[in-house]
Short mmCIF file of C-alpha atoms in Angstrom, two decimals:
data_model
loop_
_atom_site.label_atom_id
_atom_site.label_comp_id
_atom_site.label_asym_id
_atom_site.label_seq_id
_atom_site.Cartn_x
_atom_site.Cartn_y
_atom_site.Cartn_z
CA UNK A 1 0.00 0.00 0.00
CA UNK A 2 1.20 3.50 -0.76
CA UNK A 3 2.00 5.91 1.97
CA UNK A 4 -1.04 7.99 2.82
CA UNK A 5 0.51 11.32 1.96
CA UNK A 6 1.10 10.72 -1.72
CA UNK A 7 -1.19 11.32 -4.65
CA UNK A 8 -2.75 7.85 -4.86
CA UNK A 9 -6.28 7.40 -3.58
CA UNK A 10 -6.85 5.06 -0.66
CA UNK A 11 -10.19 3.42 -1.35
CA UNK A 12 -12.01 2.18 1.76
CA UNK A 13 -13.05 -1.45 1.62
CA UNK A 14 -16.74 -2.24 1.47
CA UNK A 15 -18.46 -3.30 4.66
CA UNK A 16 -21.86 -3.11 6.26
CA UNK A 17 -22.33 0.41 7.69
CA UNK A 18 -22.11 0.42 11.46
CA UNK A 19 -23.30 3.15 13.80
CA UNK A 20 -21.46 5.16 16.43
CA UNK A 21 -23.42 3.21 19.06
CA UNK A 22 -21.82 0.01 17.75
CA UNK A 23 -18.38 1.58 18.21
CA UNK A 24 -19.14 2.67 21.78
CA UNK A 25 -20.58 -0.74 22.69
CA UNK A 26 -17.57 -2.53 21.21
CA UNK A 27 -15.04 -0.50 23.18
CA UNK A 28 -17.10 -0.49 26.38
CA UNK A 29 -17.30 -4.27 26.23
CA UNK A 30 -13.55 -4.57 25.56
CA UNK A 31 -12.60 -2.22 28.39
CA UNK A 32 -14.98 -3.77 30.93
CA UNK A 33 -13.75 -7.26 30.02
CA UNK A 34 -10.18 -6.21 30.84
CA UNK A 35 -11.12 -4.51 34.11
CA UNK A 36 -13.22 -7.49 35.22
CA UNK A 37 -10.39 -9.90 34.45
CA UNK A 38 -7.92 -7.83 36.47
CA UNK A 39 -10.35 -7.85 39.37
CA UNK A 40 -10.42 -11.66 39.64
CA UNK A 41 -7.86 -14.20 40.78
CA UNK A 42 -4.21 -13.30 41.27
CA UNK A 43 -2.98 -15.62 38.52
CA UNK A 44 -5.20 -13.79 36.01
CA UNK A 45 -3.87 -10.43 37.17
CA UNK A 46 -0.36 -11.60 36.38
CA UNK A 47 -1.38 -12.91 32.97
CA UNK A 48 0.26 -11.01 30.15
CA UNK A 49 -2.81 -11.72 28.00
CA UNK A 50 -4.99 -9.43 30.12
CA UNK A 51 -2.48 -6.58 29.97
CA UNK A 52 -2.03 -7.20 26.24
CA UNK A 53 -5.77 -6.84 25.71
CA UNK A 54 -5.98 -3.64 27.77
CA UNK A 55 -3.11 -2.07 25.84
CA UNK A 56 -4.60 -3.24 22.55
CA UNK A 57 -7.90 -1.55 23.46
CA UNK A 58 -6.06 1.69 24.24
CA UNK A 59 -4.01 1.53 21.04
CA UNK A 60 -7.23 0.92 19.08
CA UNK A 61 -8.21 4.49 20.05
CA UNK A 62 -10.98 3.78 22.52
CA UNK A 63 -13.09 7.00 22.38
CA UNK A 64 -11.73 9.36 25.01
CA UNK A 65 -15.16 10.38 26.29
CA UNK A 66 -16.02 6.72 26.93
CA UNK A 67 -12.62 6.01 28.51
CA UNK A 68 -13.06 9.00 30.83
CA UNK A 69 -16.38 7.56 32.03
CA UNK A 70 -14.91 4.12 32.68
CA UNK A 71 -11.58 5.34 34.09
CA UNK A 72 -12.38 8.43 36.13
CA UNK A 73 -9.98 9.28 38.94
CA UNK A 74 -12.57 8.13 41.47
CA UNK A 75 -13.44 5.01 39.50
CA UNK A 76 -12.32 1.78 41.23
CA UNK A 77 -11.30 0.38 37.83
CA UNK A 78 -8.57 2.98 37.36
CA UNK A 79 -7.38 2.63 40.95
CA UNK A 80 -7.22 -1.15 40.50
CA UNK A 81 -5.09 -0.86 37.37
CA UNK A 82 -2.66 1.58 39.01
CA UNK A 83 -2.43 -0.57 42.15
CA UNK A 84 -1.68 -3.74 40.17
CA UNK A 85 0.94 -1.95 38.07
CA UNK A 86 2.64 -0.65 41.21
CA UNK A 87 2.63 -4.14 42.77
CA UNK A 88 4.31 -5.64 39.71
CA UNK A 89 6.84 -2.80 39.50
CA UNK A 90 7.80 -3.39 43.15
CA UNK A 91 8.78 -6.92 42.08
CA UNK A 92 10.87 -5.43 39.26
CA UNK A 93 12.98 -2.70 40.92
CA UNK A 94 15.20 -2.38 37.85
CA UNK A 95 12.28 -0.80 35.96
CA UNK A 96 12.13 2.94 36.60
CA UNK A 97 10.08 5.23 34.38
CA UNK A 98 11.79 8.34 35.75
CA UNK A 99 15.14 7.56 34.12
CA UNK A 100 16.16 8.19 30.52
CA UNK A 101 14.52 5.79 28.07
CA UNK A 102 17.81 4.91 26.36
CA UNK A 103 19.44 4.16 29.72
CA UNK A 104 16.51 1.95 30.74
CA UNK A 105 16.70 -0.03 27.51
CA UNK A 106 20.49 -0.44 27.63
CA UNK A 107 20.31 -1.56 31.26
CA UNK A 108 17.70 -4.27 30.63
CA UNK A 109 19.30 -5.58 27.43
CA UNK A 110 22.78 -5.72 28.98
CA UNK A 111 21.80 -7.14 32.37
CA UNK A 112 19.71 -9.97 30.92
CA UNK A 113 21.59 -10.54 27.68
CA UNK A 114 21.81 -14.30 28.35
CA UNK A 115 18.15 -14.73 29.30
CA UNK A 116 15.88 -14.06 26.32
CA UNK A 117 12.71 -14.78 28.28
CA UNK A 118 13.51 -12.12 30.89
CA UNK A 119 14.41 -9.56 28.22
CA UNK A 120 11.08 -10.14 26.49
CA UNK A 121 9.19 -10.04 29.80
CA UNK A 122 10.88 -6.86 31.05
CA UNK A 123 10.54 -4.94 27.79
CA UNK A 124 6.85 -5.90 27.60
CA UNK A 125 6.29 -4.60 31.12
CA UNK A 126 8.01 -1.31 30.31
CA UNK A 127 6.11 -0.71 27.07
CA UNK A 128 2.68 -1.88 28.25
CA UNK A 129 2.66 -0.21 31.65
CA UNK A 130 4.08 3.05 30.32
CA UNK A 131 1.37 3.12 27.62
CA UNK A 132 -1.36 2.60 30.23
CA UNK A 133 -0.02 5.23 32.64
CA UNK A 134 0.50 7.72 29.81
CA UNK A 135 -3.04 7.13 28.59
CA UNK A 136 -4.22 8.12 32.07
CA UNK A 137 -2.27 11.39 31.68
CA UNK A 138 -4.08 12.01 28.41
CA UNK A 139 -7.46 11.37 30.05
CA UNK A 140 -6.51 13.87 32.76
CA UNK A 141 -5.90 16.42 29.97
CA UNK A 142 -2.26 16.75 30.99
CA UNK A 143 -1.29 16.90 27.33
CA UNK A 144 2.25 18.16 27.82
CA UNK A 145 3.15 15.32 30.18
CA UNK A 146 1.43 12.83 27.88
CA UNK A 147 3.50 14.08 24.94
CA UNK A 148 6.78 13.55 26.78
CA UNK A 149 5.67 10.14 28.06
CA UNK A 150 4.64 8.90 24.61
CA UNK A 151 7.96 10.17 23.27
CA UNK A 152 9.74 8.26 26.06
CA UNK A 153 8.05 5.06 24.86
CA UNK A 154 9.17 5.65 21.27
CA UNK A 155 12.72 6.30 22.45
CA UNK A 156 12.69 3.08 24.50
CA UNK A 157 11.45 1.05 21.54
CA UNK A 158 14.04 2.59 19.23
CA UNK A 159 16.90 1.95 21.68
CA UNK A 160 15.77 -1.64 22.28
CA UNK A 161 15.57 -2.29 18.54
CA UNK A 162 19.20 -1.20 18.21
CA UNK A 163 20.32 -3.41 21.08
CA UNK A 164 18.44 -6.48 19.84
CA UNK A 165 18.83 -6.02 16.10
CA UNK A 166 20.90 -9.22 15.78
CA UNK A 167 18.89 -11.25 18.30
CA UNK A 168 16.85 -13.87 16.43
CA UNK A 169 15.08 -15.16 19.54
CA UNK A 170 13.77 -11.87 20.94
CA UNK A 171 12.26 -10.50 17.74
CA UNK A 172 11.96 -6.75 18.30
CA UNK A 173 11.37 -5.92 14.65
CA UNK A 174 8.07 -7.78 14.39
CA UNK A 175 4.80 -6.54 12.91
CA UNK A 176 3.47 -6.15 16.46
CA UNK A 177 6.27 -3.77 17.47
CA UNK A 178 5.77 -1.81 14.26
CA UNK A 179 2.06 -1.51 15.08
CA UNK A 180 2.78 -0.35 18.64
CA UNK A 181 5.28 2.21 17.34
CA UNK A 182 2.74 3.61 14.88
CA UNK A 183 -0.09 3.81 17.41
CA UNK A 184 2.11 5.43 20.06
CA UNK A 185 3.34 7.96 17.49
CA UNK A 186 -0.28 8.76 16.63
CA UNK A 187 -1.08 9.27 20.32
CA UNK A 188 1.99 11.48 20.63
CA UNK A 189 0.68 13.58 17.74
CA UNK A 190 -2.78 13.71 19.33
CA UNK A 191 -1.27 14.97 22.60
CA UNK A 192 0.81 17.58 20.79
CA UNK A 193 -2.18 18.77 18.79
CA UNK A 194 -4.45 19.00 21.84
CA UNK A 195 -1.79 21.02 23.64
CA UNK A 196 -1.29 23.24 20.57
CA UNK A 197 -4.99 24.11 20.59
CA UNK A 198 -5.29 25.01 24.25
CA UNK A 199 -4.65 28.52 25.54
CA UNK A 200 -1.86 27.64 27.99
CA UNK A 201 0.68 25.64 26.03
CA UNK A 202 3.64 23.65 27.25
CA UNK A 203 7.12 24.86 26.34
CA UNK A 204 8.92 21.89 24.83
CA UNK A 205 12.52 21.43 25.92
CA UNK A 206 15.02 18.82 24.77
CA UNK A 207 17.08 16.74 27.26
CA UNK A 208 19.91 19.28 27.01
CA UNK A 209 17.51 22.11 27.93
CA UNK A 210 17.22 23.58 24.44
CA UNK A 211 13.82 24.94 23.40
CA UNK A 212 12.34 22.75 20.66
CA UNK A 213 10.53 24.33 17.74
CA UNK A 214 6.92 23.14 17.70
CA UNK A 215 6.96 22.94 13.91
CA UNK A 216 9.92 20.54 14.06
CA UNK A 217 7.99 18.38 16.53
CA UNK A 218 5.02 18.07 14.19
CA UNK A 219 7.27 17.33 11.21
CA UNK A 220 9.25 14.77 13.18
CA UNK A 221 6.22 12.84 14.41
CA UNK A 222 4.66 12.94 10.92
CA UNK A 223 7.84 11.43 9.49
CA UNK A 224 7.74 8.66 12.14
CA UNK A 225 4.09 7.92 11.37
CA UNK A 226 4.68 7.69 7.63
CA UNK A 227 7.70 5.42 8.22
CA UNK A 228 5.43 2.86 9.92
CA UNK A 229 2.24 3.24 7.87
CA UNK A 230 2.48 0.27 5.52
CA UNK A 231 -0.66 -1.84 5.76
CA UNK A 232 -2.57 0.70 7.83
CA UNK A 233 -5.75 -0.05 5.84
CA UNK A 234 -6.75 -3.65 6.55
CA UNK A 235 -8.49 -5.79 3.92
CA UNK A 236 -10.82 -7.11 6.61
CA UNK A 237 -12.32 -4.10 8.30
CA UNK A 238 -14.53 -4.77 11.29
CA UNK A 239 -15.60 -2.13 13.79
CA UNK A 240 -12.19 -2.00 15.47
CA UNK A 241 -10.13 -1.90 12.26
CA UNK A 242 -12.29 0.72 10.59
CA UNK A 243 -12.20 2.91 13.72
CA UNK A 244 -8.40 2.67 13.87
CA UNK A 245 -8.18 3.63 10.19
CA UNK A 246 -10.48 6.62 10.67
CA UNK A 247 -8.48 7.83 13.68
CA UNK A 248 -5.25 7.37 11.74
CA UNK A 249 -6.39 9.68 8.96
CA UNK A 250 -7.93 12.20 11.38
CA UNK A 251 -4.72 12.50 13.39
CA UNK A 252 -2.64 12.82 10.22
CA UNK A 253 -5.03 15.56 9.08
CA UNK A 254 -4.55 17.38 12.38
CA UNK A 255 -0.78 17.25 11.89
CA UNK A 256 -1.03 18.65 8.36
CA UNK A 257 -3.33 21.37 9.71
CA UNK A 258 -0.83 22.41 12.36
CA UNK A 259 2.09 22.33 9.92
CA UNK A 260 0.08 24.42 7.43
CA UNK A 261 -0.21 27.12 10.09
CA UNK A 262 3.25 26.88 11.63
CA UNK A 263 5.00 26.62 8.24
CA UNK A 264 2.94 29.39 6.62
CA UNK A 265 4.44 32.63 5.38
CA UNK A 266 4.72 35.31 8.05
CA UNK A 267 4.54 38.95 7.02
CA UNK A 268 3.19 42.35 8.02
CA UNK A 269 -0.32 42.99 6.79
CA UNK A 270 -1.65 46.51 6.51
CA UNK A 271 -4.93 47.01 8.33
CA UNK A 272 -7.13 50.09 8.27
CA UNK A 273 -5.81 53.44 9.46
CA UNK A 274 -2.20 52.59 8.55
CA UNK A 275 -2.01 49.92 11.24
CA UNK A 276 -0.04 46.76 10.56
CA UNK A 277 -0.34 43.29 12.03
CA UNK A 278 1.83 40.20 11.81
CA UNK A 279 -0.18 37.50 10.05
CA UNK A 280 0.28 34.01 8.65
CA UNK A 281 -0.87 32.80 5.25
CA UNK A 282 -1.41 29.03 5.69
CA UNK A 283 1.03 26.91 3.68
CA UNK A 284 -0.77 25.73 0.55
CA UNK A 285 0.56 22.19 0.08
CA UNK A 286 0.02 21.06 3.67
CA UNK A 287 -3.40 22.79 3.71
CA UNK A 288 -4.34 20.69 0.69
CA UNK A 289 -3.23 17.48 2.38
CA UNK A 290 -5.07 18.53 5.52
CA UNK A 291 -8.32 18.61 3.50
CA UNK A 292 -7.66 15.29 1.78
CA UNK A 293 -6.81 13.48 5.02
CA UNK A 294 -9.97 14.76 6.72
CA UNK A 295 -11.91 13.38 3.74
CA UNK A 296 -10.25 10.00 4.20
CA UNK A 297 -11.16 10.07 7.89
CA UNK A 298 -14.76 11.08 7.16
CA UNK A 299 -15.44 8.11 4.88
CA UNK A 300 -14.18 5.66 7.53
CA UNK A 301 -16.10 7.03 10.52
CA UNK A 302 -19.69 5.72 10.93
CA UNK A 303 -22.37 7.92 9.36
CA UNK A 304 -23.52 9.18 12.79
CA UNK A 305 -20.14 9.46 14.51
CA UNK A 306 -19.61 13.00 15.87
CA UNK A 307 -16.00 12.78 14.70
CA UNK A 308 -17.33 12.71 11.14
CA UNK A 309 -18.98 16.08 11.73
CA UNK A 310 -15.67 17.43 13.00
CA UNK A 311 -14.02 16.21 9.79
CA UNK A 312 -16.52 18.08 7.60
CA UNK A 313 -16.01 21.25 9.64
CA UNK A 314 -12.26 20.90 9.20
CA UNK A 315 -12.67 20.27 5.45
CA UNK A 316 -14.53 23.58 5.19
CA UNK A 317 -11.88 25.25 7.31
CA UNK A 318 -9.16 23.72 5.13
CA UNK A 319 -10.55 24.99 1.83
CA UNK A 320 -10.28 28.49 3.30
CA UNK A 321 -6.64 27.71 4.13
CA UNK A 322 -6.04 26.71 0.51
CA UNK A 323 -7.92 29.75 -0.77
CA UNK A 324 -9.43 30.56 -4.15
CA UNK A 325 -11.33 27.26 -4.13
CA UNK A 326 -14.41 27.14 -6.36
CA UNK A 327 -17.61 28.01 -4.47
CA UNK A 328 -19.28 24.85 -5.75
CA UNK A 329 -16.76 22.87 -3.71
CA UNK A 330 -17.54 24.92 -0.61
CA UNK A 331 -21.30 24.53 -1.12
CA UNK A 332 -21.00 20.78 -1.61
CA UNK A 333 -19.10 20.16 1.64
CA UNK A 334 -21.22 22.69 3.51
CA UNK A 335 -24.25 20.57 2.60
CA UNK A 336 -22.36 17.41 3.62
CA UNK A 337 -21.67 19.04 7.00
CA UNK A 338 -25.35 19.76 7.63
CA UNK A 339 -26.49 16.35 6.39
CA UNK A 340 -24.03 14.75 8.79
CA UNK A 341 -25.26 16.92 11.68
CA UNK A 342 -28.81 15.61 11.16
CA UNK A 343 -27.59 12.02 11.63
CA UNK A 344 -25.98 12.54 15.02
CA UNK A 345 -27.80 11.69 18.22
CA UNK A 346 -28.02 14.63 20.63
CA UNK A 347 -26.45 12.47 23.35
CA UNK A 348 -23.32 12.04 21.25
CA UNK A 349 -23.07 15.56 19.87
CA UNK A 350 -19.70 17.12 20.61
CA UNK A 351 -18.43 20.63 19.99
CA UNK A 352 -14.82 20.13 21.02
CA UNK A 353 -13.64 21.28 17.61
CA UNK A 354 -15.42 24.62 18.11
CA UNK A 355 -13.91 25.05 21.57
CA UNK A 356 -10.47 25.47 20.02
CA UNK A 357 -10.19 29.20 19.40
CA UNK A 358 -9.30 29.10 15.71
CA UNK A 359 -11.89 26.42 14.87
CA UNK A 360 -14.52 28.37 16.78
CA UNK A 361 -13.71 31.49 14.77
CA UNK A 362 -14.25 29.58 11.53
CA UNK A 363 -17.71 28.43 12.63
CA UNK A 364 -18.97 31.99 12.15
CA UNK A 365 -16.92 32.58 8.98
CA UNK A 366 -18.27 29.43 7.33
CA UNK A 367 -21.87 30.34 8.13
CA UNK A 368 -21.39 33.92 6.98
CA UNK A 369 -19.88 32.95 3.62
CA UNK A 370 -22.57 30.29 3.08
CA UNK A 371 -25.32 32.89 3.42
CA UNK A 372 -23.73 35.80 1.53
CA UNK A 373 -21.82 34.45 -1.45
CA UNK A 374 -24.37 34.84 -4.25
CA UNK A 375 -22.00 36.80 -6.50
CA UNK A 376 -18.79 35.03 -5.50
CA UNK A 377 -17.16 32.40 -7.75
CA UNK A 378 -14.37 31.34 -5.41
CA UNK A 379 -13.47 31.50 -1.74
CA UNK A 380 -11.42 34.42 -0.44
CA UNK A 381 -8.02 33.94 1.15
CA UNK A 382 -7.62 33.99 4.91
CA UNK A 383 -4.78 35.42 6.96
CA UNK A 384 -4.42 34.43 10.58
CA UNK A 385 -3.05 36.24 13.61
CA UNK A 386 -2.01 33.28 15.75
CA UNK A 387 -1.45 35.51 18.78
CA UNK A 388 -5.17 36.35 18.93
CA UNK A 389 -6.68 33.71 16.56
CA UNK A 390 -8.19 36.57 14.59
CA UNK A 391 -8.95 35.65 10.98
CA UNK A 392 -8.66 38.28 8.26
CA UNK A 393 -10.56 37.65 5.03
CA UNK A 394 -9.05 39.23 1.93
CA UNK A 395 -10.38 38.50 -1.55
CA UNK A 396 -7.61 40.53 -3.20
CA UNK A 397 -4.68 38.96 -1.38
CA UNK A 398 -1.90 37.63 -3.63
CA UNK A 399 -1.05 34.28 -2.06
CA UNK A 400 1.43 33.39 -4.81
CA UNK A 401 4.26 35.43 -3.37
CA UNK A 402 3.32 34.59 0.21
CA UNK A 403 3.41 30.82 -0.24
CA UNK A 404 6.41 30.47 -2.51
CA UNK A 405 9.13 30.56 0.06
CA UNK A 406 12.33 28.56 0.05
CA UNK A 407 12.02 25.32 1.98
CA UNK A 408 14.76 24.06 4.25
CA UNK A 409 16.53 20.78 3.51
CA UNK A 410 14.54 19.14 6.33
CA UNK A 411 11.23 20.47 4.99
CA UNK A 412 12.08 19.20 1.51
CA UNK A 413 12.88 15.76 2.92
CA UNK A 414 9.52 15.67 4.67
CA UNK A 415 7.64 16.78 1.57
CA UNK A 416 9.25 14.02 -0.46
CA UNK A 417 8.17 11.56 2.22
CA UNK A 418 4.63 12.91 2.21
CA UNK A 419 4.26 13.34 -1.55
CA UNK A 420 6.34 10.42 -2.81
CA UNK A 421 9.83 9.97 -4.21
CA UNK A 422 8.89 11.68 -7.47
CA UNK A 423 8.14 14.91 -5.62
CA UNK A 424 9.02 18.00 -7.59
CA UNK A 425 8.34 21.59 -6.56
CA UNK A 426 7.19 22.35 -10.08
CA UNK A 427 4.38 19.82 -9.74
CA UNK A 428 2.90 21.74 -6.84
CA UNK A 429 2.29 25.15 -8.30
CA UNK A 430 -0.62 26.90 -6.65
CA UNK A 431 -3.89 26.22 -8.39
CA UNK A 432 -2.87 22.73 -9.50
CA UNK A 433 -6.24 21.25 -10.44
CA UNK A 434 -5.05 17.69 -9.88
CA UNK A 435 -4.08 18.40 -6.28
CA UNK A 436 -6.90 20.75 -5.33
CA UNK A 437 -9.82 19.05 -7.08
CA UNK A 438 -11.38 18.07 -3.80
CA UNK A 439 -14.77 17.03 -5.15
CA UNK A 440 -13.22 14.49 -7.53
CA UNK A 441 -11.12 13.09 -4.71
CA UNK A 442 -14.20 12.80 -2.48
CA UNK A 443 -16.25 11.06 -5.16
CA UNK A 444 -13.45 8.53 -5.72
CA UNK A 445 -13.56 7.72 -2.01
CA UNK A 446 -17.36 7.60 -1.83
CA UNK A 447 -17.61 5.35 -4.88
CA UNK A 448 -15.41 2.82 -3.09
CA UNK A 449 -17.87 2.40 -0.23
#
């Protein structure tokens, strides 16, 4: 399968349409089964199969609202899990999540080099328990801590792969490890994106106390995700597989969205009365891929999943980022948005996307343009003041000069990864009908259902 960022179309496999209720029931059953098993006999608590199933449920992107209900701080289920983890860690004093991930990996692999069973057991404990505890941080909305913890897991896996690369017994290059790496990287991106969209953001610092550029973080995690994305669309898509696929595309879309803003052209824009403001023109290529990835997510979510409504809102937001998109395209997806809204049960309706300042601003812009565009043939361009999340609409803005800036070597490497090895700047001139023909892309996806 091609990487998801290139120009090929990923066609979803046909299956009977399920509802959002089916998704919630599936994950509630899976989570409760794990918690009930851990609450029984001691030998079951120590069974790796139970912990494997709990981690697998987490890595399958159990809906956060459901997980919060089942694993509230006062919920005995969460307290049980933490207590059992602590009991097992007491029996393994050489496992310490407060130390550097590379040191932890080197210590385990060196100390138990002659005992393959212990190496496998210890590394499983580290990865599984750290995933569970980090997921609790995410549920507590401690997104900065969750980001660093998910990154710690990726560093541990990477270091262990290096140490065991020639070990044929402890296979640390298996499909399972690749899957865990991908899912953890997606959770890392989710944490980073949630933090990026809240008002009080974490300042990211490297181990040697150097401030880390947020744009570099998004590009780095996107590169990791694309490196491990082979086979992300399963031929046999049940509820779990289809949900994972939808979340995969949604998270990738969120990354492209953030990069489009952070990598946009920054310049002084003249306001009224000779006042100037520093604004960003969203980067065109990543804005385009933002839209396409949200489309891919939308066709995989159930018809009445509130996440599908979020995807349509983001598609509308994204076509403003691209700018100069034909009004027929806007009208089409605006109608899709409202048709989707009619399908969603009031109990499941979420407005999280509108609670993020910039997304909330676009709610009003989208409605305003939808009602007052009778004489308009294409969408205006938008300029964004990230400091205030103010959006400036300018129909006369020349985005050509704003978006054609010289990319760094690292940015070029990422674009080739996203767009394929045949990537050429000349292929991505603004207004490229092949890249920006969103309706054709959508119909190709819909026809595959």
